[in-house]
Tab-separated table of C-alpha atoms in Angstrom:
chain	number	residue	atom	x	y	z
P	1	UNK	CA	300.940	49.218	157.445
P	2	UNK	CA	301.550	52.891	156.836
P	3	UNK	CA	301.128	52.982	153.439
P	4	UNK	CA	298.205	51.105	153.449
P	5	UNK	CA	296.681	53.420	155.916
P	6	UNK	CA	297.748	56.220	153.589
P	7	UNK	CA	295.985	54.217	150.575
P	8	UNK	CA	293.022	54.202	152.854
P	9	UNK	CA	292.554	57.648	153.790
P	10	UNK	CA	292.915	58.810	149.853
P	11	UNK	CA	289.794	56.313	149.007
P	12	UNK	CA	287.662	58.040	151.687
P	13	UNK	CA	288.909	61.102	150.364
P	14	UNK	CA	287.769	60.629	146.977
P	15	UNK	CA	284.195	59.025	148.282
P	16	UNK	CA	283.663	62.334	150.474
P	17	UNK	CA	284.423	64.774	147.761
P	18	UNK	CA	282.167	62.571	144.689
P	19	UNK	CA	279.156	63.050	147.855
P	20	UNK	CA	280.452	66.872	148.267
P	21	UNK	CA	279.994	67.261	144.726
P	22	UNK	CA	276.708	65.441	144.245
P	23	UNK	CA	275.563	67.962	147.057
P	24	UNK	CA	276.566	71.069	145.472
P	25	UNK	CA	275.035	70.356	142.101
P	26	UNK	CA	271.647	69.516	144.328
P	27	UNK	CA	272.278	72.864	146.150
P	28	UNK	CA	272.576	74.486	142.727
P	29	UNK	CA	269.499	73.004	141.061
P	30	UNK	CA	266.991	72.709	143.940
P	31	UNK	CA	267.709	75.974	146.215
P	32	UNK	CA	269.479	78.227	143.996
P	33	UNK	CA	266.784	77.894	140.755
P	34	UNK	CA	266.057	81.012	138.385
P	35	UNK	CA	263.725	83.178	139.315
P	36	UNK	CA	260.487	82.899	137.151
P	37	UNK	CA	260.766	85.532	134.556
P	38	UNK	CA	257.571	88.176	134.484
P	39	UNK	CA	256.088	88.328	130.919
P	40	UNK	CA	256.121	92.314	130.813
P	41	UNK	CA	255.118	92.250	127.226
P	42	UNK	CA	251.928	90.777	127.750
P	43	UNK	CA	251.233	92.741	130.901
P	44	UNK	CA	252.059	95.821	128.210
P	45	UNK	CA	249.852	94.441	125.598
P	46	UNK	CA	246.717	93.797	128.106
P	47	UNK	CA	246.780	97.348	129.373
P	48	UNK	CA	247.307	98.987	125.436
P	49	UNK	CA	244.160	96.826	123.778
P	50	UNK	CA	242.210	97.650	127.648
P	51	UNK	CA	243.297	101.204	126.591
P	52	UNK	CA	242.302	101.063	122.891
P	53	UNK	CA	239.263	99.248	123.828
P	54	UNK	CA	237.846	102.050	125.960
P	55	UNK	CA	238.948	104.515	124.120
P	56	UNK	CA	237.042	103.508	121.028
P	57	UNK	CA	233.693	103.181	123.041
P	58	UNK	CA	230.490	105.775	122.063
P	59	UNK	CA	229.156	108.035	125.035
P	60	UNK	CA	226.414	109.875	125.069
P	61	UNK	CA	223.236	108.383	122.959
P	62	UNK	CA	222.684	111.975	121.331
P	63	UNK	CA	225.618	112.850	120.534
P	64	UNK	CA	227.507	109.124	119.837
P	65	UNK	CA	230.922	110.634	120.909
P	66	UNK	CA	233.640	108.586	121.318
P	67	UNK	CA	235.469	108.331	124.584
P	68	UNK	CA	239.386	109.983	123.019
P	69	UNK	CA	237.259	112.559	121.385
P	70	UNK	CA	235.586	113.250	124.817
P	71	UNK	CA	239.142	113.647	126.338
P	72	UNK	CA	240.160	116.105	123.979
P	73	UNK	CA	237.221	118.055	124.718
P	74	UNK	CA	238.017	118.082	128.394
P	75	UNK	CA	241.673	119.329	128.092
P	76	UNK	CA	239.937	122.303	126.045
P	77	UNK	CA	237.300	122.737	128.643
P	78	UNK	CA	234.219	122.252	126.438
P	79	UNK	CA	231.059	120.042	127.022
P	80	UNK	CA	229.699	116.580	126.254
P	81	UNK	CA	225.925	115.969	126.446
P	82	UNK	CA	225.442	119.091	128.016
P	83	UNK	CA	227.868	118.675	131.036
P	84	UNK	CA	231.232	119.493	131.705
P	85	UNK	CA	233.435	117.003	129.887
P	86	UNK	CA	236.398	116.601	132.163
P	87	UNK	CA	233.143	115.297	134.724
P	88	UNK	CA	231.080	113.415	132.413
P	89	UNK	CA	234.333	111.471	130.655
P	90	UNK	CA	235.475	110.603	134.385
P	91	UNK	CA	231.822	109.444	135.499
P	92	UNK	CA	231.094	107.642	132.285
P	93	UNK	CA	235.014	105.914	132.595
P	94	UNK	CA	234.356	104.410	136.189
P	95	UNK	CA	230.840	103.282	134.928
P	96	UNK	CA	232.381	101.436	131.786
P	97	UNK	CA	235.244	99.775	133.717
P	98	UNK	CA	233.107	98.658	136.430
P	99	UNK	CA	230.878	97.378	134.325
P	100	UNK	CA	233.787	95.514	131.815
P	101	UNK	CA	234.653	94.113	135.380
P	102	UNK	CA	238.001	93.275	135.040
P	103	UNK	CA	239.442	91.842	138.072
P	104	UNK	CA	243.642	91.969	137.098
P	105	UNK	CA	243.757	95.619	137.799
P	106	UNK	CA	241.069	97.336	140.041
P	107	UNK	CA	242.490	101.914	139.644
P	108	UNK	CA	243.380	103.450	136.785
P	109	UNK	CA	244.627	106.903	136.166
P	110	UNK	CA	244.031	108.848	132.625
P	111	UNK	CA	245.533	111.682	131.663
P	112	UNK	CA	246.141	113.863	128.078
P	113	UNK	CA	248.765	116.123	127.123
P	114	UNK	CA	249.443	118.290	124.507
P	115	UNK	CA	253.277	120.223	124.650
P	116	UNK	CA	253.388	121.120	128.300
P	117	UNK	CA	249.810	121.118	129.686
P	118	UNK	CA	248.210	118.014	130.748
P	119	UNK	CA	244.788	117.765	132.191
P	120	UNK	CA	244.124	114.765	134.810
P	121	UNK	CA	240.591	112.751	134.280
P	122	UNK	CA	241.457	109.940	136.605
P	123	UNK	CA	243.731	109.775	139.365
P	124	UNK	CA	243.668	106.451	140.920
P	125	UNK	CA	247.336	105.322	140.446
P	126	UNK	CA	250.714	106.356	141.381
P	127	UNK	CA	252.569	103.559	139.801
P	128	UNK	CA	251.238	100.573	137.815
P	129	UNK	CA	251.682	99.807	133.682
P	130	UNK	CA	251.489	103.062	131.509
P	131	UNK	CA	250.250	102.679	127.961
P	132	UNK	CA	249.921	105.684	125.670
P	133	UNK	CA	248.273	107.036	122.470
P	134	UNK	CA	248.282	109.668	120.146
P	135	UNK	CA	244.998	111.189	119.278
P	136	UNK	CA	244.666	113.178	116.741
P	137	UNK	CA	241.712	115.901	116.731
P	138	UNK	CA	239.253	116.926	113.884
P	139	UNK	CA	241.496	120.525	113.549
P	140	UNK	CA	244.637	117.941	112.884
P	141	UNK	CA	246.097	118.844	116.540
P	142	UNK	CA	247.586	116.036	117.933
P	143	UNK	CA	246.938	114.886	122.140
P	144	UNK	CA	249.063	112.276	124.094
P	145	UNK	CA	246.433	110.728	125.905
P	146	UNK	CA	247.933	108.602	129.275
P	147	UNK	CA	246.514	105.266	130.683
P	148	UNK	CA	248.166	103.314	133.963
P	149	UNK	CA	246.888	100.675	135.322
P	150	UNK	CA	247.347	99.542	139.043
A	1	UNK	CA	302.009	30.125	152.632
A	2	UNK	CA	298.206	29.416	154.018
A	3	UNK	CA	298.504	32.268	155.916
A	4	UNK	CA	300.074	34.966	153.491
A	5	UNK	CA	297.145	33.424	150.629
A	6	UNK	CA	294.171	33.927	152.919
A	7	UNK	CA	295.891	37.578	153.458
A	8	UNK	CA	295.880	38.166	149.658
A	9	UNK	CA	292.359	36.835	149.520
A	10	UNK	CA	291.442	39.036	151.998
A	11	UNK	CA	292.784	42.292	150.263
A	12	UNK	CA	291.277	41.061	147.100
A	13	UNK	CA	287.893	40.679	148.584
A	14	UNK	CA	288.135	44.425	150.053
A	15	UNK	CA	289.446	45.757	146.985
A	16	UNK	CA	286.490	44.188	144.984
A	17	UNK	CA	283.912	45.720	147.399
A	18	UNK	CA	285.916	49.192	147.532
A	19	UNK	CA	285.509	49.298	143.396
A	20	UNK	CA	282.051	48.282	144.022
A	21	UNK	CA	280.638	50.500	146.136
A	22	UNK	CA	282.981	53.346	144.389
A	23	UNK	CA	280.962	52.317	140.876
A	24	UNK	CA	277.675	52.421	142.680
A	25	UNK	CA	278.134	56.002	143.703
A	26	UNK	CA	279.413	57.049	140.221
A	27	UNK	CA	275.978	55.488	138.834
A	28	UNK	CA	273.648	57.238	141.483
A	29	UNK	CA	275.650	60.338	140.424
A	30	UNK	CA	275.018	59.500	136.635
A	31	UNK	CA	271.157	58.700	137.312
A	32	UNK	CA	271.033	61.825	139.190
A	33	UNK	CA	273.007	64.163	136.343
A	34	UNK	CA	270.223	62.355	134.237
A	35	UNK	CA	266.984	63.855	136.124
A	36	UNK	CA	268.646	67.030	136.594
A	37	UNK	CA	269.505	67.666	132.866
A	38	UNK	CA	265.897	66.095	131.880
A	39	UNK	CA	264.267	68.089	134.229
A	40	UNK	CA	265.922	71.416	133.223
A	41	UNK	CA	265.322	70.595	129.565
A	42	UNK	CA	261.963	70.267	130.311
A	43	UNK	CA	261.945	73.381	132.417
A	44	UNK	CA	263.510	74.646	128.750
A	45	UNK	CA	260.833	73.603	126.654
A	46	UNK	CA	257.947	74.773	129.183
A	47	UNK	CA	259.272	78.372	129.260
A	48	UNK	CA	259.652	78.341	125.339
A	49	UNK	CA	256.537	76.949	125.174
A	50	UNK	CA	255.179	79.677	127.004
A	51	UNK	CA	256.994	82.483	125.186
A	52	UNK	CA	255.503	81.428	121.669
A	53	UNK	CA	252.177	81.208	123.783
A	54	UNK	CA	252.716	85.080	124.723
A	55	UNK	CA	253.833	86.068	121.452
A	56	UNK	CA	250.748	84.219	119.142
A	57	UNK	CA	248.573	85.724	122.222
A	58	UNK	CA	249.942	89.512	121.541
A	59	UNK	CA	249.783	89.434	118.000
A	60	UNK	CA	246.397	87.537	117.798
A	61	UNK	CA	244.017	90.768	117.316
A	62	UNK	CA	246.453	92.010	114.895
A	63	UNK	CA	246.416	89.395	112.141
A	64	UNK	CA	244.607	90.967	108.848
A	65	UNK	CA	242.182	88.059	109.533
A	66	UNK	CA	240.544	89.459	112.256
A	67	UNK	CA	241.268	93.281	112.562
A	68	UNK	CA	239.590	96.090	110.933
A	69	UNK	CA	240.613	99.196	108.746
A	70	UNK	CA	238.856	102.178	107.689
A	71	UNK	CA	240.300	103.629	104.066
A	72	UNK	CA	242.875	101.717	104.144
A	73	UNK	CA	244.336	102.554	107.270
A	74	UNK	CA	244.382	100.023	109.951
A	75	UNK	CA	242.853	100.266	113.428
A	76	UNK	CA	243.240	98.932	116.977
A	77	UNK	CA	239.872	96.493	116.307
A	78	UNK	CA	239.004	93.723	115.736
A	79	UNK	CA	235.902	92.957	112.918
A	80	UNK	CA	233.342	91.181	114.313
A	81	UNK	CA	231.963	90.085	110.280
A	82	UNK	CA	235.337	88.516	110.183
A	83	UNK	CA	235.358	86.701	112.770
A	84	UNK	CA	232.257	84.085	111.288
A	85	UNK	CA	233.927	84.040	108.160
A	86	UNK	CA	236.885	83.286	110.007
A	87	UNK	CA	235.437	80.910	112.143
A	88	UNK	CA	234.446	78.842	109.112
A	89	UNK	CA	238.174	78.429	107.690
A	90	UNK	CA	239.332	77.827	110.953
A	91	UNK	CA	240.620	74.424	110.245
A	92	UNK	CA	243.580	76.273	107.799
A	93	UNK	CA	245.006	77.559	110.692
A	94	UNK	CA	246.391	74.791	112.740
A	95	UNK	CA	249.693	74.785	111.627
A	96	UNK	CA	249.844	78.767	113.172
A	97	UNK	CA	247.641	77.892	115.564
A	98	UNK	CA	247.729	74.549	117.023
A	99	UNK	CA	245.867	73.255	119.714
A	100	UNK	CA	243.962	76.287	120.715
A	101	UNK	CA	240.515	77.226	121.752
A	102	UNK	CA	240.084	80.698	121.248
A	103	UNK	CA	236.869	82.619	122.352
A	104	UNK	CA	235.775	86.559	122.283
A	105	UNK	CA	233.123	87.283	124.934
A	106	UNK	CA	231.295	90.517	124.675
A	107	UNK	CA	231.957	92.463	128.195
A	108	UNK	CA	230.578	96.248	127.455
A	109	UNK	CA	228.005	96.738	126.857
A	110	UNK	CA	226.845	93.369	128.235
A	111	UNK	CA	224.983	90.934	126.651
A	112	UNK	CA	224.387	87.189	126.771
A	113	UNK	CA	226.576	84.775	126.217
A	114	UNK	CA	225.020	83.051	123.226
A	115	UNK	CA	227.336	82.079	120.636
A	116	UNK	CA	227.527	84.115	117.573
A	117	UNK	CA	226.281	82.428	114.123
A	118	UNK	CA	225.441	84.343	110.364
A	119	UNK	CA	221.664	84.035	111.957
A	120	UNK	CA	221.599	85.750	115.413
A	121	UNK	CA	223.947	88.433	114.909
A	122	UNK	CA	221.387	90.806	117.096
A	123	UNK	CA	220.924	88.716	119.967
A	124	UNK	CA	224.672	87.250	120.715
A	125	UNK	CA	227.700	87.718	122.494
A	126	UNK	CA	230.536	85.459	122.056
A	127	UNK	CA	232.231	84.487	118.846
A	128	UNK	CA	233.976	80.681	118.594
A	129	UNK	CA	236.948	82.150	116.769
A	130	UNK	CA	239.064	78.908	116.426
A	131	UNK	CA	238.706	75.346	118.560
A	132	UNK	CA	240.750	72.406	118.044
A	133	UNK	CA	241.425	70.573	121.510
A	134	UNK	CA	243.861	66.925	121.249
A	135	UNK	CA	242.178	63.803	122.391
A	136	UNK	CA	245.140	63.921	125.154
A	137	UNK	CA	245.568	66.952	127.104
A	138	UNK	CA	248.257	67.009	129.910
A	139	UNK	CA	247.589	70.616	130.620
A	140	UNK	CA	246.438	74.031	129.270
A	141	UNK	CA	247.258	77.605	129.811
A	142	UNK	CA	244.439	80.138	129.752
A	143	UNK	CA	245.162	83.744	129.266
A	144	UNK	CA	242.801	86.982	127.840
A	145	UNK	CA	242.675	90.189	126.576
A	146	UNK	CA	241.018	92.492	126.550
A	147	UNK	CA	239.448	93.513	122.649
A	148	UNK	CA	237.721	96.228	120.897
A	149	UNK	CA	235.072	94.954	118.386
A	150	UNK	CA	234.067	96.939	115.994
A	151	UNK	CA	230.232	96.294	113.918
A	152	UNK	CA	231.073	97.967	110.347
A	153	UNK	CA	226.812	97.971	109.867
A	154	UNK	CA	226.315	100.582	112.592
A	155	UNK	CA	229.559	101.997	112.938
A	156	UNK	CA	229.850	100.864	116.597
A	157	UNK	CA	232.817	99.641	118.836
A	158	UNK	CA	232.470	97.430	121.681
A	159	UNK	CA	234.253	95.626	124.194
A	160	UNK	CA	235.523	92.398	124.602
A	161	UNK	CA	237.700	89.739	126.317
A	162	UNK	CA	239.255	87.404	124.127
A	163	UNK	CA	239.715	83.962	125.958
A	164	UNK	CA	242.775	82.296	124.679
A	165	UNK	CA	243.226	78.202	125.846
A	166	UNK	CA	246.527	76.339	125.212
A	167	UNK	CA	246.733	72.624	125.183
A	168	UNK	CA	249.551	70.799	125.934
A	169	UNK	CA	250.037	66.755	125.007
């Protein structure tokens, strides 16, 4: 009668810990899943063509400037269709971006260096997806120009 | 003896429904490991799906199909004369591209919607870059971009959004 008690207990045993186990792999696949990963390399590759693709639009119908040769000319303080660059590039930029209407990111911050000076256009974000280009000016000096997204 | 043989039948029967129920459990354990596995190679294919999406999707506007160069050198563009040629050899391209439906929509400046042909090149502005949808669709991914567009004739850039729509079967 012992024994077969004991033969008992071991079979309950073994049905307990096949359900413990069945409970742990449902634990593990249900509540503990991956997190979804963030595709940062398209978020990168949005904000660089958004970048190249404003940077490569014509301002000012007299003049037909486009918009990384009108930075330039604000970080050396000159003037585009008669105004002060640094103003007209940032007056023209909000126009063109709220008229492109993009609704993923709504500030933007633009900014071009050259060695150690930089010169701020816009300066909407603190943090956000920073793309960057090299622009390289008729007299073959060479700009960083800065564009984060938020 | 009648007694000790309904005893053994008795131990026989409990034995038989112990194994039972013990090979029941191992099979809803088996069905289960079954789902799960199925589910997570599913899970598998849907995120590799998804990468190849992202990667096709990031190197679209740079294929030598589409973008544009000046001397040589190649720029961050795409050529809007291209993309009607392009349009009209689109059916070479299923084996890169699959079941696609990709679309460039002109954002800035704006303009109408009107699709793009060899005819109306003034008065349009969206180009039907490549379209082949299956007859079965279980579901789609949409994603865009934003594109530069660039009209060699006038020496102009615009700007675009290029609509990009997976299908799954």
């Amino acid at each position: 009668m012992f024994k077969r008690a004991q033969i008992e207990m071991i079979g309950l045993v073994v049905v307990v810990i096949i359900l413990v186990i069945g409970l742990l792999l449902y634990v593990k696949f249900s509540v503990l899943r991956d997190e979804v990963k963030q595709d940062t390399a398209s978020e990168n590759a949005y904000v660089i063509n958004l970048m190249n693709g404003i940077f490569n639009l014509k301002l000012c119908e007299k003049d037909k400037i486009k918009v990384d040769e009108a930075i330039i000319k604000c970080f050396n303080e000159e003037q585009v269709c008669g105004e002060e660059a640094c103003n007209y590039v940032k007056t023209e930029l909000k126009t063109i971006i709220a008229g492109i209407g993009i609704k993923k990111y709504k500030n933007y911050s633009i900014w071009v260096t050259k060695g150690d000076n930089n010169r701020t256009i816009m300066n909407e974000c603190k943090t956000g997806i920073l793309a960057h280009t090299t622009i390289v000016a008729s007299d073959k000096e060479h700009y960083t120009a800065y564009f984060r997204s938020c | 003896m009648g007694i000790l043989n309904k005893k053994g039948q008795l131990q026989i029967q409990e034995t038989i429904i112990a194994v039972f129920i013990f090979i029941v459990l191992i099979m809803f354990g088996l069905v289960f490991f079954y789902k799960v596995q199925s589910s997570s190679i599913a899970n598998e294919f849907k995120d590799f799906q998804m990468e190849k999406n992202s990667i096709d999707f990031i190197t679209l506007g740079e294929l030598a199909e589409f973008s544009c160069s000046k001397a040589g050198i190649k720029e961050s563009c795409i050529d809007v004369p291209k993309l009607l040629i392009f349009s009209s050899f689109s059916k070479e391209y299923f084996e890169k591209f699959g079941y696609k439906n990709i679309t460039i929509y002109q954002v800035y400046p704006k303009t109408n919607n009107v699709r793009c042909t060899a005819v109306n090149l003034d008065n349009c502005g969206s180009w039907e870059v490549y379209f082949k949808k299956p007859s079965k669709v279980t579901s789609k991914i949409v994603r865009d971009a934003p594109v530069s567009l660039y009209f060699p004739d006038k020496d102009e850039y615009t700007l675009g959004i290029m609509v990009v729509e997976a299908y799954n079967v």
